[in-house]
mmCIF file with all atom_site columns, C-alpha atoms in Angstrom:
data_model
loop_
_atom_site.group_PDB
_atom_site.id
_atom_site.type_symbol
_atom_site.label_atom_id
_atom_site.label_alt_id
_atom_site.label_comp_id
_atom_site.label_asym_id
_atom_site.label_entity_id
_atom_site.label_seq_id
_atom_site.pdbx_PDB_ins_code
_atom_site.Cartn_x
_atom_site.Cartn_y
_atom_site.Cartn_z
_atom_site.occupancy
_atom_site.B_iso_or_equiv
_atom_site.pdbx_formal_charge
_atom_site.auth_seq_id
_atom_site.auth_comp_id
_atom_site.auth_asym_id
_atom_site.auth_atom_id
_atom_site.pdbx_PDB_model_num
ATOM 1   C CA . UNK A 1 1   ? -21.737 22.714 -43.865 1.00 42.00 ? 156 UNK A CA 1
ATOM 2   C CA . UNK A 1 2   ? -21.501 25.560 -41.115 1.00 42.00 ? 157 UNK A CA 1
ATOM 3   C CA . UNK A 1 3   ? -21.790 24.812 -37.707 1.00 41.00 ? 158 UNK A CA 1
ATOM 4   C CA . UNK A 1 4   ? -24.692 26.350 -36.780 1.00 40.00 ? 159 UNK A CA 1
ATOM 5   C CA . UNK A 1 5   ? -26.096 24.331 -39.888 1.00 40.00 ? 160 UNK A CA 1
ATOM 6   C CA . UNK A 1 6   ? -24.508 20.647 -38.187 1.00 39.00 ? 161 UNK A CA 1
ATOM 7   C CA . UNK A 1 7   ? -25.745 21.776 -34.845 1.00 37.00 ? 162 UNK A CA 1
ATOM 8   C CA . UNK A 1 8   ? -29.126 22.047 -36.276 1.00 38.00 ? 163 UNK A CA 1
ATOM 9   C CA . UNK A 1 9   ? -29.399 18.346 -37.549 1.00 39.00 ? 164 UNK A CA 1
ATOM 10  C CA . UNK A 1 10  ? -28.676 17.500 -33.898 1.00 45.00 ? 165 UNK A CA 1
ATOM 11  C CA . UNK A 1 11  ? -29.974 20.100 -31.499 1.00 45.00 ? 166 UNK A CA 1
ATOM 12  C CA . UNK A 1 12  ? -33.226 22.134 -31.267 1.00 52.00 ? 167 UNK A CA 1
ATOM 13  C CA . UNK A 1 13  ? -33.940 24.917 -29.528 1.00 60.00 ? 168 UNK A CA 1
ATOM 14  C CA . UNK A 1 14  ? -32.233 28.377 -28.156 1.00 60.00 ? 169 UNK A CA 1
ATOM 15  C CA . UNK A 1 15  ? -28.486 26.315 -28.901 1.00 61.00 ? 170 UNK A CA 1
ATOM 16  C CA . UNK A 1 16  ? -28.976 26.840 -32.711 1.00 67.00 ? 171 UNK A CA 1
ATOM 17  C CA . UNK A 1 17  ? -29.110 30.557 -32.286 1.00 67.00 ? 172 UNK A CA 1
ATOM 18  C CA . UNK A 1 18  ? -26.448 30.908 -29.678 1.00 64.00 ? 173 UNK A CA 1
ATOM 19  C CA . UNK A 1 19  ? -24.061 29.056 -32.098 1.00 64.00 ? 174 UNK A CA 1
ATOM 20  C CA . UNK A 1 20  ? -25.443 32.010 -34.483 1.00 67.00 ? 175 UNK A CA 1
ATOM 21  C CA . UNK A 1 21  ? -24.650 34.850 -32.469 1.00 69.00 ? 176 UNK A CA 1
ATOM 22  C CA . UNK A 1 22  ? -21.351 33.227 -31.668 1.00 61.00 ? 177 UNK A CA 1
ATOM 23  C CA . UNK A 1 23  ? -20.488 32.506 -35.122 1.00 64.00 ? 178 UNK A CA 1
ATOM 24  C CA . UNK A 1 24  ? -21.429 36.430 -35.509 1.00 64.00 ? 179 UNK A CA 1
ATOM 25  C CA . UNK A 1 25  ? -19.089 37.659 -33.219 1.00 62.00 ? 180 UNK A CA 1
ATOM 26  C CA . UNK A 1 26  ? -16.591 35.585 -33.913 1.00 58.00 ? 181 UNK A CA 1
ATOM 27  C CA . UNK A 1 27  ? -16.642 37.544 -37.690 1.00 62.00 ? 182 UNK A CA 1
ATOM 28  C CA . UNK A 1 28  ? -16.406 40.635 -36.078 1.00 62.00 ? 183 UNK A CA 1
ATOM 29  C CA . UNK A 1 29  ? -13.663 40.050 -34.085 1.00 54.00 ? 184 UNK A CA 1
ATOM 30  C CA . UNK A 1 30  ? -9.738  41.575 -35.121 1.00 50.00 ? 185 UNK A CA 1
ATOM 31  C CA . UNK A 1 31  ? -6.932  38.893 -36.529 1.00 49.00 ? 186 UNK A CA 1
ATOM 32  C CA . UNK A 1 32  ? -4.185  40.543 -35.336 1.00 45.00 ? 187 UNK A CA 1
ATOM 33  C CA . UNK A 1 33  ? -4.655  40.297 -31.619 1.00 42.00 ? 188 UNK A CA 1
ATOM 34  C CA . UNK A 1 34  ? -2.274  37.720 -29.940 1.00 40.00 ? 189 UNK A CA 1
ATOM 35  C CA . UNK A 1 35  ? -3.728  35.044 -28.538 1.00 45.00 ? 190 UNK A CA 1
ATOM 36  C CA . UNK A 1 36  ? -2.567  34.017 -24.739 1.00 44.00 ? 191 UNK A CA 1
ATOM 37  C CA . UNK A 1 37  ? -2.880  30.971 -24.700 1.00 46.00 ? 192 UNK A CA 1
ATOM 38  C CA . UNK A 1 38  ? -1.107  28.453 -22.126 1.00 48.00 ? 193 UNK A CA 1
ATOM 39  C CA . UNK A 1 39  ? 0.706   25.069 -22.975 1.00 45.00 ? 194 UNK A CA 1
ATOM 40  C CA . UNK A 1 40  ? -0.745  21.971 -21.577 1.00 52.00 ? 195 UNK A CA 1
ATOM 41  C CA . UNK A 1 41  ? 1.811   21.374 -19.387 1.00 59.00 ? 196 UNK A CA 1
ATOM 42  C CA . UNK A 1 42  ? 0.481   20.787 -15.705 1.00 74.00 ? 197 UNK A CA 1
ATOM 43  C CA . UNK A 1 43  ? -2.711  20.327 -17.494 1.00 82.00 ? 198 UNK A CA 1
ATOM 44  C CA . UNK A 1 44  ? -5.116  17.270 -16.978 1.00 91.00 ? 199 UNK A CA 1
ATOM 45  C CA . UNK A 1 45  ? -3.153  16.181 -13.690 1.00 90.00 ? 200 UNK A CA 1
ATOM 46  C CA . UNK A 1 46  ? -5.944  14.867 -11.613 1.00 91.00 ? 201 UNK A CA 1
ATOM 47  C CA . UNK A 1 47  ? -6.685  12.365 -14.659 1.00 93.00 ? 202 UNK A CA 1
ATOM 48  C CA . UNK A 1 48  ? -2.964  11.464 -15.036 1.00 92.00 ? 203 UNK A CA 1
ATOM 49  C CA . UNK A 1 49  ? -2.943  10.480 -10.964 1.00 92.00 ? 204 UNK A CA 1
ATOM 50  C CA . UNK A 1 50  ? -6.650  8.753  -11.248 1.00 94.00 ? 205 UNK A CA 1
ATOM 51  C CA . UNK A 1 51  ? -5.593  6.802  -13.785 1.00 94.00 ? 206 UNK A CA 1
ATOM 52  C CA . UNK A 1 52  ? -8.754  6.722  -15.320 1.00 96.00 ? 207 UNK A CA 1
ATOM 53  C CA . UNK A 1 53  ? -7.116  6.261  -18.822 1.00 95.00 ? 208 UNK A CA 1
ATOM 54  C CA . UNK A 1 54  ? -3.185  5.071  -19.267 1.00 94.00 ? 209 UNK A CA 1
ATOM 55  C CA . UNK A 1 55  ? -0.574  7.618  -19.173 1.00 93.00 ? 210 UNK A CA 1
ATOM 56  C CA . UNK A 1 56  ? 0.961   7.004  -22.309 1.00 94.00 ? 211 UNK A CA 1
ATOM 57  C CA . UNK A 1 57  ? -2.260  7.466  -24.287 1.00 95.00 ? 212 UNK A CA 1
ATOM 58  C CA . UNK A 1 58  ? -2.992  10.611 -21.744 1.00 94.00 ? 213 UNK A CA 1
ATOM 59  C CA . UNK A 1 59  ? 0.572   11.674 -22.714 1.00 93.00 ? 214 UNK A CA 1
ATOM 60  C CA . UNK A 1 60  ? 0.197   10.641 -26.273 1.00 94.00 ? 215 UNK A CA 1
ATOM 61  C CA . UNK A 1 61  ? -2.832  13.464 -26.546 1.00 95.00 ? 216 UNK A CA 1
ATOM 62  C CA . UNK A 1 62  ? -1.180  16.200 -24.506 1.00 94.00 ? 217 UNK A CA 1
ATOM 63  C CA . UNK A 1 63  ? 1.719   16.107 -27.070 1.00 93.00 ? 218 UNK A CA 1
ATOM 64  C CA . UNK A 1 64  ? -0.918  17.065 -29.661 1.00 94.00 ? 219 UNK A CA 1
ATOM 65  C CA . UNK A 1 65  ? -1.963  19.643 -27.974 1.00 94.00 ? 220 UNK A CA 1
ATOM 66  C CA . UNK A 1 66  ? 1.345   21.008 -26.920 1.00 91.00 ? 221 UNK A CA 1
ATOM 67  C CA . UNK A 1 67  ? 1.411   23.520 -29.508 1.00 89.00 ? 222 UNK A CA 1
ATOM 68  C CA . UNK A 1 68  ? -0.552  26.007 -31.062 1.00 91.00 ? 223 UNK A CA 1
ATOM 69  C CA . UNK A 1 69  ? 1.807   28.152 -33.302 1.00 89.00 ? 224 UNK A CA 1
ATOM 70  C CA . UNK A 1 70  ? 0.402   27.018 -36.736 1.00 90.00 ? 225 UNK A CA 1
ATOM 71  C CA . UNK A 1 71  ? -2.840  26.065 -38.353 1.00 89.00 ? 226 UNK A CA 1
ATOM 72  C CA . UNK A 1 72  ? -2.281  22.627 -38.940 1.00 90.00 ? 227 UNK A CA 1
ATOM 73  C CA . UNK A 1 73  ? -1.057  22.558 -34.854 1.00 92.00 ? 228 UNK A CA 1
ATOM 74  C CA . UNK A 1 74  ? -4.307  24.124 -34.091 1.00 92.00 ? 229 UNK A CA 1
ATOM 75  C CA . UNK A 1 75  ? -6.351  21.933 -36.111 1.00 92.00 ? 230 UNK A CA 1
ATOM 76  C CA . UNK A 1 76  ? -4.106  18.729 -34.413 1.00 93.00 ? 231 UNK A CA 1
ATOM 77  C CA . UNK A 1 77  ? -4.785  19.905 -30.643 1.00 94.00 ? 232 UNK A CA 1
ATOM 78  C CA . UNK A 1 78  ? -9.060  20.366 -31.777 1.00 93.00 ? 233 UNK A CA 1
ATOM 79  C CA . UNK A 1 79  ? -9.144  16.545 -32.713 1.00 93.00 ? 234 UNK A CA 1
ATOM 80  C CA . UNK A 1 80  ? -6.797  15.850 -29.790 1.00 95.00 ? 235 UNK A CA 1
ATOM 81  C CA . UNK A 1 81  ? -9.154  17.896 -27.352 1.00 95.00 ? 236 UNK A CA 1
ATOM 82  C CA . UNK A 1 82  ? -12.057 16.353 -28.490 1.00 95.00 ? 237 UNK A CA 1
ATOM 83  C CA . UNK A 1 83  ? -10.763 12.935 -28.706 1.00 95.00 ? 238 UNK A CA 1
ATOM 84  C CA . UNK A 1 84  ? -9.454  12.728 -25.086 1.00 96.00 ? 239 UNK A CA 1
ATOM 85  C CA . UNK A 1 85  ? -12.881 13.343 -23.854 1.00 95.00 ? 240 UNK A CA 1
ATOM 86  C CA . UNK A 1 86  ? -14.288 10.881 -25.579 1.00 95.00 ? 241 UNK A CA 1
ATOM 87  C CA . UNK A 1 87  ? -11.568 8.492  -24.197 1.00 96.00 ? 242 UNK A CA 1
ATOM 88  C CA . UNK A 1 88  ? -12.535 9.673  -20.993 1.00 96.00 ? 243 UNK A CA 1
ATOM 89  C CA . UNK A 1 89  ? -16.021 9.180  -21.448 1.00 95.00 ? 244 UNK A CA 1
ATOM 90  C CA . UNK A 1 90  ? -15.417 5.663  -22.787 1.00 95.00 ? 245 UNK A CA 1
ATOM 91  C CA . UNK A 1 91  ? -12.781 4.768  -19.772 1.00 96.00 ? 246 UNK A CA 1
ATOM 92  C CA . UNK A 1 92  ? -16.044 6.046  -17.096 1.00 96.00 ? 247 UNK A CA 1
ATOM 93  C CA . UNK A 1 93  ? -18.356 3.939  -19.036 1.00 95.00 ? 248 UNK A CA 1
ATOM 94  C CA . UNK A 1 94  ? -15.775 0.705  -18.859 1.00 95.00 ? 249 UNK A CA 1
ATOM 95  C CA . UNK A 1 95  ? -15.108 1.622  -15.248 1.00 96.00 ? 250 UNK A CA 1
ATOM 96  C CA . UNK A 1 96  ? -19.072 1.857  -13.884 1.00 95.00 ? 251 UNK A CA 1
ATOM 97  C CA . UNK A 1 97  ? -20.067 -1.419 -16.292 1.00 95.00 ? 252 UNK A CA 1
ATOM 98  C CA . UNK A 1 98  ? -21.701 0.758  -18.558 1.00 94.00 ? 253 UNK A CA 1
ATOM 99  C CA . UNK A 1 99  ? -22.453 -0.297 -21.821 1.00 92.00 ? 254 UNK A CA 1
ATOM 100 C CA . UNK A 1 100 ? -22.218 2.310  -24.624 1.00 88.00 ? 255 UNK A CA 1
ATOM 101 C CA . UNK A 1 101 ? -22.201 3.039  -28.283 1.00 79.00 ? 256 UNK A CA 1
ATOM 102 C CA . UNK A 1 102 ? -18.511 2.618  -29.957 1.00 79.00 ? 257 UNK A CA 1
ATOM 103 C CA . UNK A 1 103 ? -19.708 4.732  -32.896 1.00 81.00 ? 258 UNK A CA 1
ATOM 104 C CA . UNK A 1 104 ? -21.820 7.710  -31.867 1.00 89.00 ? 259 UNK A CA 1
ATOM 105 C CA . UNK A 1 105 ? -19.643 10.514 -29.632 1.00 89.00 ? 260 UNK A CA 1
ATOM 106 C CA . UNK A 1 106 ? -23.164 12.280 -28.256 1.00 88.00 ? 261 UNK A CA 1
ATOM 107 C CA . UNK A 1 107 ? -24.657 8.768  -27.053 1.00 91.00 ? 262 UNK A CA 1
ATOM 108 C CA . UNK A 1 108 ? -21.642 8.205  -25.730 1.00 92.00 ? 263 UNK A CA 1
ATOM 109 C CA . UNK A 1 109 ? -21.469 11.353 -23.411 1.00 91.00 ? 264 UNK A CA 1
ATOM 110 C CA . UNK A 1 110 ? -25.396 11.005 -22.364 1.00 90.00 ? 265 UNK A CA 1
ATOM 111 C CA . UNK A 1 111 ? -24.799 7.420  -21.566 1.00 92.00 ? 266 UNK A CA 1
ATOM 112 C CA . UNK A 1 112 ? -21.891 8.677  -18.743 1.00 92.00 ? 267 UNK A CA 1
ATOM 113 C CA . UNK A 1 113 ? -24.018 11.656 -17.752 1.00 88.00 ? 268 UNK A CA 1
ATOM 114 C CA . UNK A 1 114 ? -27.035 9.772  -17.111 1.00 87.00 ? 269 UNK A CA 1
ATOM 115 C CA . UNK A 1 115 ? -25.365 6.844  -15.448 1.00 91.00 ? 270 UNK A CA 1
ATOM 116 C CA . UNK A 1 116 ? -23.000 9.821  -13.197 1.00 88.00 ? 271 UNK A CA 1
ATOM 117 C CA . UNK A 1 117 ? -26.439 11.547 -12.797 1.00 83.00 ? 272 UNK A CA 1
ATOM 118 C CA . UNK A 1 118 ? -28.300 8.227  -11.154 1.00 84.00 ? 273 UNK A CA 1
ATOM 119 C CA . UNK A 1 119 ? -25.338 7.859  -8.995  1.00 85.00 ? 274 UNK A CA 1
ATOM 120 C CA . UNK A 1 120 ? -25.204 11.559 -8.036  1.00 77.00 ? 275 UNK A CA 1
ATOM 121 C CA . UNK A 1 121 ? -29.319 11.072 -6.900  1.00 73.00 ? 276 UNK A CA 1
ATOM 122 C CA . UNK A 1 122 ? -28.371 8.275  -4.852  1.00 60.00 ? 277 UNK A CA 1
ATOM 123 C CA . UNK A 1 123 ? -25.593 9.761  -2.537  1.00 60.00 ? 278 UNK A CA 1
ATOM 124 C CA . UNK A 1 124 ? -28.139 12.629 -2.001  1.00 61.00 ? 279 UNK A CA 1
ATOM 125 C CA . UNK A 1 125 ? -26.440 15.645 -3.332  1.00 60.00 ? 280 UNK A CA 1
ATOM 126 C CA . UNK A 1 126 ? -28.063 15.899 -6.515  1.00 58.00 ? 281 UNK A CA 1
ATOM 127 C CA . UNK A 1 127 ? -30.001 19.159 -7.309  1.00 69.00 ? 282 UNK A CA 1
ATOM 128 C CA . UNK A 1 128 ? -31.378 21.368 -10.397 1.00 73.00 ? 283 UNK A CA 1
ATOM 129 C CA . UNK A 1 129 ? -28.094 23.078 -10.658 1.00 75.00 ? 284 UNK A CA 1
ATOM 130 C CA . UNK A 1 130 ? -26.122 19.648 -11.189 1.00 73.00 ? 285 UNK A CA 1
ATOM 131 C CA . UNK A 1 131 ? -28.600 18.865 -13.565 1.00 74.00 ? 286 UNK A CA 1
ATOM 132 C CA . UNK A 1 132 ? -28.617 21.836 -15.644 1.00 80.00 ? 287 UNK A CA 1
ATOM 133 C CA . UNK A 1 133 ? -24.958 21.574 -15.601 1.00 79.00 ? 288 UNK A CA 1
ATOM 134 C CA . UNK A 1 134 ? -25.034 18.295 -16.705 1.00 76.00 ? 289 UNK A CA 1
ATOM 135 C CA . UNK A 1 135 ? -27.046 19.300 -19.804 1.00 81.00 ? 290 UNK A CA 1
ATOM 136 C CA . UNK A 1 136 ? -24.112 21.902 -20.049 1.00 86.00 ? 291 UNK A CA 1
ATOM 137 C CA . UNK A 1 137 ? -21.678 19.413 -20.524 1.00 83.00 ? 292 UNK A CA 1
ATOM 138 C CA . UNK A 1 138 ? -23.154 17.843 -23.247 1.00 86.00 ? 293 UNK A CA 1
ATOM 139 C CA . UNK A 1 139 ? -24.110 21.132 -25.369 1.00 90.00 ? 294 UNK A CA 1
ATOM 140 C CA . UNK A 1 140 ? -19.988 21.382 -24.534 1.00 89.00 ? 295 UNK A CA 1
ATOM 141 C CA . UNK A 1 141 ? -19.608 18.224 -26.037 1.00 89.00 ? 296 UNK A CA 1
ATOM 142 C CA . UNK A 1 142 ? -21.438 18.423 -28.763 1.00 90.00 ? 297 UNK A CA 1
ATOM 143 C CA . UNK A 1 143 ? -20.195 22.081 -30.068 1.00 90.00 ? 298 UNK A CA 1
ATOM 144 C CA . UNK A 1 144 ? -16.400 20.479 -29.718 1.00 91.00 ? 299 UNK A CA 1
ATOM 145 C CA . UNK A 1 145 ? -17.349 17.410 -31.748 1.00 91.00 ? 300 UNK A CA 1
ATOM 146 C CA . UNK A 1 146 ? -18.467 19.858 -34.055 1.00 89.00 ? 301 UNK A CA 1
ATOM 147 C CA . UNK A 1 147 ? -15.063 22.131 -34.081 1.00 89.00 ? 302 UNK A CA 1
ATOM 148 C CA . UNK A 1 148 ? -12.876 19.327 -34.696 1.00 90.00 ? 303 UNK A CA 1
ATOM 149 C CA . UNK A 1 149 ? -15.527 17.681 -37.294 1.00 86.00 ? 304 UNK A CA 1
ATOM 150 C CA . UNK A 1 150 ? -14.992 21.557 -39.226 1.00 85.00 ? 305 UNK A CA 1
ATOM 151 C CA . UNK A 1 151 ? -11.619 22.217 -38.376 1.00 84.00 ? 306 UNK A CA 1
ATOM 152 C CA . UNK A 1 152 ? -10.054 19.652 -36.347 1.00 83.00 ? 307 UNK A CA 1
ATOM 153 C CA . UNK A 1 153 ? -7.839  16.351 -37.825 1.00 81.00 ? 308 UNK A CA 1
ATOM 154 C CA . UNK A 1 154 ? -9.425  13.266 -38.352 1.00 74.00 ? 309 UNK A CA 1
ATOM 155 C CA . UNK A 1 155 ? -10.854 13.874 -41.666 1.00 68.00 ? 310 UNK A CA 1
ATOM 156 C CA . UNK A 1 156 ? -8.423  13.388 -44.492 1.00 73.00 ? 311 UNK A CA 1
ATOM 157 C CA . UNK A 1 157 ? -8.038  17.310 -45.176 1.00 74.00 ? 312 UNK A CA 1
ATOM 158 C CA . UNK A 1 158 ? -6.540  18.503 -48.778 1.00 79.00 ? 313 UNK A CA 1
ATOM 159 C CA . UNK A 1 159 ? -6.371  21.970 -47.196 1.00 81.00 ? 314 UNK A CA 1
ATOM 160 C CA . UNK A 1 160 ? -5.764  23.384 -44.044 1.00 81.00 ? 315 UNK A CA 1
ATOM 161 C CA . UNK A 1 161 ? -8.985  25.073 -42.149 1.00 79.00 ? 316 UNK A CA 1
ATOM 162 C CA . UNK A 1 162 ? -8.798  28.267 -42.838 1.00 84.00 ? 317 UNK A CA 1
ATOM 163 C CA . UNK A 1 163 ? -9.416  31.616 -39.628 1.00 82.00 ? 318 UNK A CA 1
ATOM 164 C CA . UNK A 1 164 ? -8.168  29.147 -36.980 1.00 84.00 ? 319 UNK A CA 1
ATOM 165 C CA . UNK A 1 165 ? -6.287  31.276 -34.129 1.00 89.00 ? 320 UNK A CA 1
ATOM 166 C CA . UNK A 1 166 ? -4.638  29.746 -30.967 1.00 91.00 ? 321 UNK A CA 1
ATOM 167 C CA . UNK A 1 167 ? -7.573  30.549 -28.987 1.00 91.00 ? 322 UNK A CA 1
ATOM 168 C CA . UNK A 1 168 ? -9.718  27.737 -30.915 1.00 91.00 ? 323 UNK A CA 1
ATOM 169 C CA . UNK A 1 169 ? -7.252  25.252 -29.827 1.00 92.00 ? 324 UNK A CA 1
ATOM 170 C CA . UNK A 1 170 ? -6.995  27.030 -26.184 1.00 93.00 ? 325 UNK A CA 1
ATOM 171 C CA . UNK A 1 171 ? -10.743 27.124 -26.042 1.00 92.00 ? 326 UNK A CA 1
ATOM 172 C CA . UNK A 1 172 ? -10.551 22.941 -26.883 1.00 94.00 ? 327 UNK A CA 1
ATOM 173 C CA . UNK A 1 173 ? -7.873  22.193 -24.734 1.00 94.00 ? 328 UNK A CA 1
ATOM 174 C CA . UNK A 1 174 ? -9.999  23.978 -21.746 1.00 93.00 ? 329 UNK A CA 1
ATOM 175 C CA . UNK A 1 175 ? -12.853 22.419 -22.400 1.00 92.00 ? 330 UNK A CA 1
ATOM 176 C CA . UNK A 1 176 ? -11.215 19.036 -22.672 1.00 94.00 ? 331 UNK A CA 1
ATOM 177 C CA . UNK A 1 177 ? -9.184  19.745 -19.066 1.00 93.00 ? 332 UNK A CA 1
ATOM 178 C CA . UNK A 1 178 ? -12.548 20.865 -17.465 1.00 91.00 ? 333 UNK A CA 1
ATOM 179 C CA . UNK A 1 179 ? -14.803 17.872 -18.446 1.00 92.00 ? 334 UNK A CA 1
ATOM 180 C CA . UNK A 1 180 ? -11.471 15.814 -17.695 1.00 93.00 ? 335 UNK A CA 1
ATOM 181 C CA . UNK A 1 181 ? -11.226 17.310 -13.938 1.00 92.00 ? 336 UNK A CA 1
ATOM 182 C CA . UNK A 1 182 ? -15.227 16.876 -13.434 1.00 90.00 ? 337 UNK A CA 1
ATOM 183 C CA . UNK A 1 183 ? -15.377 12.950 -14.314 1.00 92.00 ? 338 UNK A CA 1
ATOM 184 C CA . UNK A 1 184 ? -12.290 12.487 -12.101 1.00 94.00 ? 339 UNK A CA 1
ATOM 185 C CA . UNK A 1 185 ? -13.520 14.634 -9.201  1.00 91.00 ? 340 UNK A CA 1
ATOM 186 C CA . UNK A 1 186 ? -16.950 12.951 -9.793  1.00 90.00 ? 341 UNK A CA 1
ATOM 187 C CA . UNK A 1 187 ? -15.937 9.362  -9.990  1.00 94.00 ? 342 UNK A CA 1
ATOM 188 C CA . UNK A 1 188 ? -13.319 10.062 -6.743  1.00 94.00 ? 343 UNK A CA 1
ATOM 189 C CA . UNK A 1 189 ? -16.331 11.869 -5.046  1.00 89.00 ? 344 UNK A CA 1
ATOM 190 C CA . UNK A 1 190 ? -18.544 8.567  -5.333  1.00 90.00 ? 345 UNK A CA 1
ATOM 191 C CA . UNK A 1 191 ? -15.360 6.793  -4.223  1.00 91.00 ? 346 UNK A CA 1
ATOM 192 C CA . UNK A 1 192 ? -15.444 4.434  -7.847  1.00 92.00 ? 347 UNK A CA 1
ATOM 193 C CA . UNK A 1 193 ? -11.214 5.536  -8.217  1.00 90.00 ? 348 UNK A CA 1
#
């Protein structure tokens, strides 16, 4: 199954063909470029001090992701990335009394956005932008799960995806620092850590 093929199961609308035109350019672009990518060192430090989930798990995930030199290290920091935000959507959920769905990663993000969203309304600085950010976040979400469902660990492999390049995992890493920093600055915003 291709991505833009899981994605459609899911997701309707203009998301399908931007996963398209990614998946497109993505083709066209030249292997032997060297990825920059940066180690997660320093990385996720406002969730490490807010404590929102414990520091050995938190530490536990950033070792996976520590390196992206190989395929199979790749492939380990996707299902890290991905994973880490959902512990961090689960920890928000535990910490506002939200209940939430233990099996189903999208639910799981909605139920956190929504709840952040109502919470956002009520201390007045909610606007279209927020909300069309939030709605961001979970097309983020979602087109992660999907990576590390295609490529990431977490699925009893035989093989080795093949085309990964240290930018996937830099590009999941990011992705899992930036929704990392936004529930922390969120949740210390509404003064809940």
């Amino acid at each position: 199954m291709t991505a833009s093929e899981n994605v459609a199961v899911t997701v309707n609308g203009p998301f399908e063909e931007g996963v398209k035109i990614l998946e497109a350019l993505l083709t066209r672009l030249p292997t032997s470029l060297a990825a920059t990518v940066s180690p997660p060192d320093g990385r996720f430090a406002e969730l490490r001090v807010s404590r929102l989930i414990e520091g050995a798990a938190l530490d536990a995930y950033v070792r996976r992701m520590a390196k992206l030199g190989t395929r199979a290290q790749i492939s380990e920091a996707i299902g890290a990335a991905k994973e880490l935000i959902e512990a961090c959507n689960r920890a928000t959920c535990e910490l506002l009394q939200v209940s939430y769905s233990d099996s189903d990663f999208p639910k799981l993000g909605k139920t956190v956005r929504k709840r952040l969203a109502e919470l956002e309304r009520g201390s007045g600085t909610a606007t279209r932008a927020i909300d069309q950010l939030f709605a961001g976040m979970a097309t983020i979400e979602l087109a992660l799960a999907t990576l590390r469902n295609e490529v990431g660990t977490g699925h009893g492999r035989s093989a080795l995806p093949k085309g990964l390049r240290p930018r996937h995992g830099q590009l999941a890493i990011d992705t899992a620092d930036t929704h990392a920093r936004y529930l922390v600055s969120t949740l210390s915003d509404l003064n809940l850590i």
